[in-house]
Amino acid sequence: ETAVFQTPNYHVTQVGNEVSFNCKQTLGHDTMYWYKQDSKKLLKIMFSYNNKQLIVNETVPRRFSPQSSDKAHLNLRIKSVEPEDSAVYLCASSSWGEAETLYFGSGTRLTVL
Amino acid sequence: GEQVEQLPSILRVQEGSSASINCSYEDSASNYFPWYKQEPGENPKLIIDIRSNMERKQIQELIVLLDKKAKRFSLHITDTQPGDSAMYFCAASAPSSFSKLVFGQGTSLSVVP
């Protein structure tokens, strides 16, 4: 099956803890993204990588750090989570270039208590 | 950077009628305008898109219109069905944006019998 796979589906943690989310795509794409979807369903891009290189880095707190080992994997680490980090984190992939369709994973729902 | 405004945020229509969602963008260089549908608990999926060399595109009951002068584009769903109930997001990207899609705020569409 070719798709975008995210783990875990859910994560509940306390303020100040560190969390890591994993994303893998088997679509053969060379560009991957992290989007944050908040409780109001707003979709905001956080990072994008092309062939392991950081391409887009939006204004995101420094506690967020993406990591890419190869073009099929893009992980997200959050050091010392804050309550406002509670959201669904959506990983996506696409081919590189203009006007390319984004394929989203099923998301990781983070709840920070 | 690009900003996309989407209205209305909530839309409720009778089954069989039409639904219209409107978006506006700021960057005149934007040339790709996709629409994504997100059903409850699911990830966003592309349903239709339009490029700046077109003014109108139709796929079955979905019609997208683009007015480049006014920097507006819209989605029209004809003969709505209960299965059309979902969140809909418009988006825009420019050639210089490194494949970065900027999404509108989303429209929650409910189709009632």
mmCIF file of C-alpha atoms in Angstrom, chain A:
data_model
loop_
_atom_site.group_PDB
_atom_site.id
_atom_site.type_symbol
_atom_site.label_atom_id
_atom_site.label_comp_id
_atom_site.label_asym_id
_atom_site.label_seq_id
_atom_site.Cartn_x
_atom_site.Cartn_y
_atom_site.Cartn_z
ATOM 1 C CA GLU A 1 0.000 0.000 0.000
ATOM 2 C CA THR A 2 1.335 3.432 -0.915
ATOM 3 C CA ALA A 3 0.439 6.273 1.393
ATOM 4 C CA VAL A 4 1.629 8.567 4.161
ATOM 5 C CA PHE A 5 1.909 6.849 7.520
ATOM 6 C CA GLN A 6 2.078 8.639 10.856
ATOM 7 C CA THR A 7 2.729 7.348 14.345
ATOM 8 C CA PRO A 8 1.433 7.626 16.957
ATOM 9 C CA ASN A 9 -2.233 8.403 16.243
ATOM 10 C CA TYR A 10 -2.682 9.998 19.666
ATOM 11 C CA HIS A 11 -0.382 11.247 22.372
ATOM 12 C CA VAL A 12 -1.254 12.698 25.761
ATOM 13 C CA THR A 13 1.515 14.268 27.804
ATOM 14 C CA GLN A 14 2.271 16.786 30.508
ATOM 15 C CA VAL A 15 3.556 20.320 30.056
ATOM 16 C CA GLY A 16 7.343 20.364 29.782
ATOM 17 C CA ASN A 17 7.753 16.857 28.392
ATOM 18 C CA GLU A 18 9.415 16.002 25.087
ATOM 19 C CA VAL A 19 7.490 14.235 22.315
ATOM 20 C CA SER A 20 8.412 12.818 18.929
ATOM 21 C CA PHE A 21 6.199 12.054 15.980
ATOM 22 C CA ASN A 22 7.135 9.910 13.019
ATOM 23 C CA CYS A 23 6.109 10.116 9.397
ATOM 24 C CA LYS A 24 6.920 7.871 6.468
ATOM 25 C CA GLN A 25 5.683 8.021 2.896
ATOM 26 C CA THR A 26 5.780 5.212 0.363
ATOM 27 C CA LEU A 27 4.583 7.310 -2.572
ATOM 28 C CA GLY A 28 8.057 7.915 -3.966
ATOM 29 C CA HIS A 29 7.773 11.656 -3.311
ATOM 30 C CA ASP A 30 10.763 13.858 -2.610
ATOM 31 C CA THR A 31 9.087 16.595 -0.583
ATOM 32 C CA MET A 32 7.523 16.251 2.854
ATOM 33 C CA TYR A 33 5.730 18.658 5.154
ATOM 34 C CA TRP A 34 4.466 19.152 8.655
ATOM 35 C CA TYR A 35 1.195 21.033 9.072
ATOM 36 C CA LYS A 36 -0.485 21.936 12.349
ATOM 37 C CA GLN A 37 -4.280 21.833 12.560
ATOM 38 C CA ASP A 38 -5.650 23.548 15.643
ATOM 39 C CA SER A 39 -8.988 23.164 17.398
ATOM 40 C CA LYS A 40 -10.573 25.611 14.938
ATOM 41 C CA LYS A 41 -9.378 23.391 12.078
ATOM 42 C CA LEU A 42 -6.900 25.997 10.814
ATOM 43 C CA LEU A 43 -4.192 24.334 8.720
ATOM 44 C CA LYS A 44 -0.801 25.997 9.007
ATOM 45 C CA ILE A 45 2.439 24.857 7.455
ATOM 46 C CA MET A 46 5.337 24.450 9.853
ATOM 47 C CA PHE A 47 8.146 22.914 7.811
ATOM 48 C CA SER A 48 8.865 21.381 4.452
ATOM 49 C CA TYR A 49 11.797 19.273 3.334
ATOM 50 C CA ASN A 50 12.972 18.406 -0.143
ATOM 51 C CA ASN A 51 15.357 15.468 -0.367
ATOM 52 C CA LYS A 52 16.323 15.787 3.317
ATOM 53 C CA GLN A 53 16.938 19.528 3.004
ATOM 54 C CA LEU A 54 14.887 22.071 4.913
ATOM 55 C CA ILE A 55 13.053 24.269 2.416
ATOM 56 C CA VAL A 56 10.348 26.017 4.379
ATOM 57 C CA ASN A 57 10.607 26.945 8.022
ATOM 58 C CA GLU A 58 7.702 29.062 9.131
ATOM 59 C CA THR A 59 7.670 31.104 12.301
ATOM 60 C CA VAL A 60 7.520 28.226 14.715
ATOM 61 C CA PRO A 61 8.783 28.168 18.318
ATOM 62 C CA ARG A 62 12.321 26.832 18.634
ATOM 63 C CA ARG A 63 11.118 23.908 20.709
ATOM 64 C CA PHE A 64 9.901 22.370 17.421
ATOM 65 C CA SER A 65 12.578 20.598 15.396
ATOM 66 C CA PRO A 66 12.038 18.491 12.285
ATOM 67 C CA GLN A 67 14.382 15.654 11.377
ATOM 68 C CA SER A 68 14.730 13.914 8.035
ATOM 69 C CA SER A 69 16.910 10.856 7.537
ATOM 70 C CA ASP A 70 15.942 10.385 3.898
ATOM 71 C CA LYS A 71 13.335 11.677 1.496
ATOM 72 C CA ALA A 72 10.766 9.123 2.693
ATOM 73 C CA HIS A 73 10.929 10.040 6.381
ATOM 74 C CA LEU A 74 10.224 13.255 8.239
ATOM 75 C CA ASN A 75 9.933 13.281 12.007
ATOM 76 C CA LEU A 76 8.962 16.077 14.365
ATOM 77 C CA ARG A 77 10.314 16.560 17.843
ATOM 78 C CA ILE A 78 8.866 18.986 20.357
ATOM 79 C CA LYS A 79 11.022 19.772 23.361
ATOM 80 C CA SER A 80 9.194 20.949 26.466
ATOM 81 C CA VAL A 81 5.626 20.999 25.166
ATOM 82 C CA GLU A 82 3.258 23.842 26.034
ATOM 83 C CA PRO A 83 -0.572 23.744 26.319
ATOM 84 C CA GLU A 84 -0.898 25.654 23.030
ATOM 85 C CA ASP A 85 0.871 22.794 21.276
ATOM 86 C CA SER A 86 -2.287 20.710 21.637
ATOM 87 C CA ALA A 87 -3.393 20.121 18.058
ATOM 88 C CA VAL A 88 -3.401 17.594 15.251
ATOM 89 C CA TYR A 89 -0.073 17.395 13.463
ATOM 90 C CA LEU A 90 -0.474 16.384 9.848
ATOM 91 C CA CYS A 91 2.382 15.068 7.789
ATOM 92 C CA ALA A 92 2.112 15.347 4.008
ATOM 93 C CA SER A 93 4.156 14.590 0.946
ATOM 94 C CA SER A 94 4.241 15.649 -2.678
ATOM 95 C CA SER A 95 6.449 15.625 -5.696
ATOM 96 C CA TRP A 96 8.759 18.599 -5.982
ATOM 97 C CA GLY A 97 7.568 21.402 -8.204
ATOM 98 C CA GLU A 98 4.721 23.773 -8.786
ATOM 99 C CA ALA A 99 1.120 22.779 -8.413
ATOM 100 C CA GLU A 100 1.728 19.421 -6.807
ATOM 101 C CA THR A 101 -0.973 17.558 -4.900
ATOM 102 C CA LEU A 102 -0.405 17.109 -1.189
ATOM 103 C CA TYR A 103 -1.079 13.681 0.239
ATOM 104 C CA PHE A 104 -1.765 13.827 3.955
ATOM 105 C CA GLY A 105 -1.257 11.249 6.643
ATOM 106 C CA SER A 106 -3.980 10.509 9.162
ATOM 107 C CA GLY A 107 -2.445 12.874 11.715
ATOM 108 C CA THR A 108 -1.151 12.717 15.276
ATOM 109 C CA ARG A 109 -3.444 14.260 17.872
ATOM 110 C CA LEU A 110 -1.395 15.784 20.681
ATOM 111 C CA THR A 111 -3.003 16.704 23.975
ATOM 112 C CA VAL A 112 -0.912 18.615 26.483
ATOM 113 C CA LEU A 113 -2.281 18.568 30.014
#
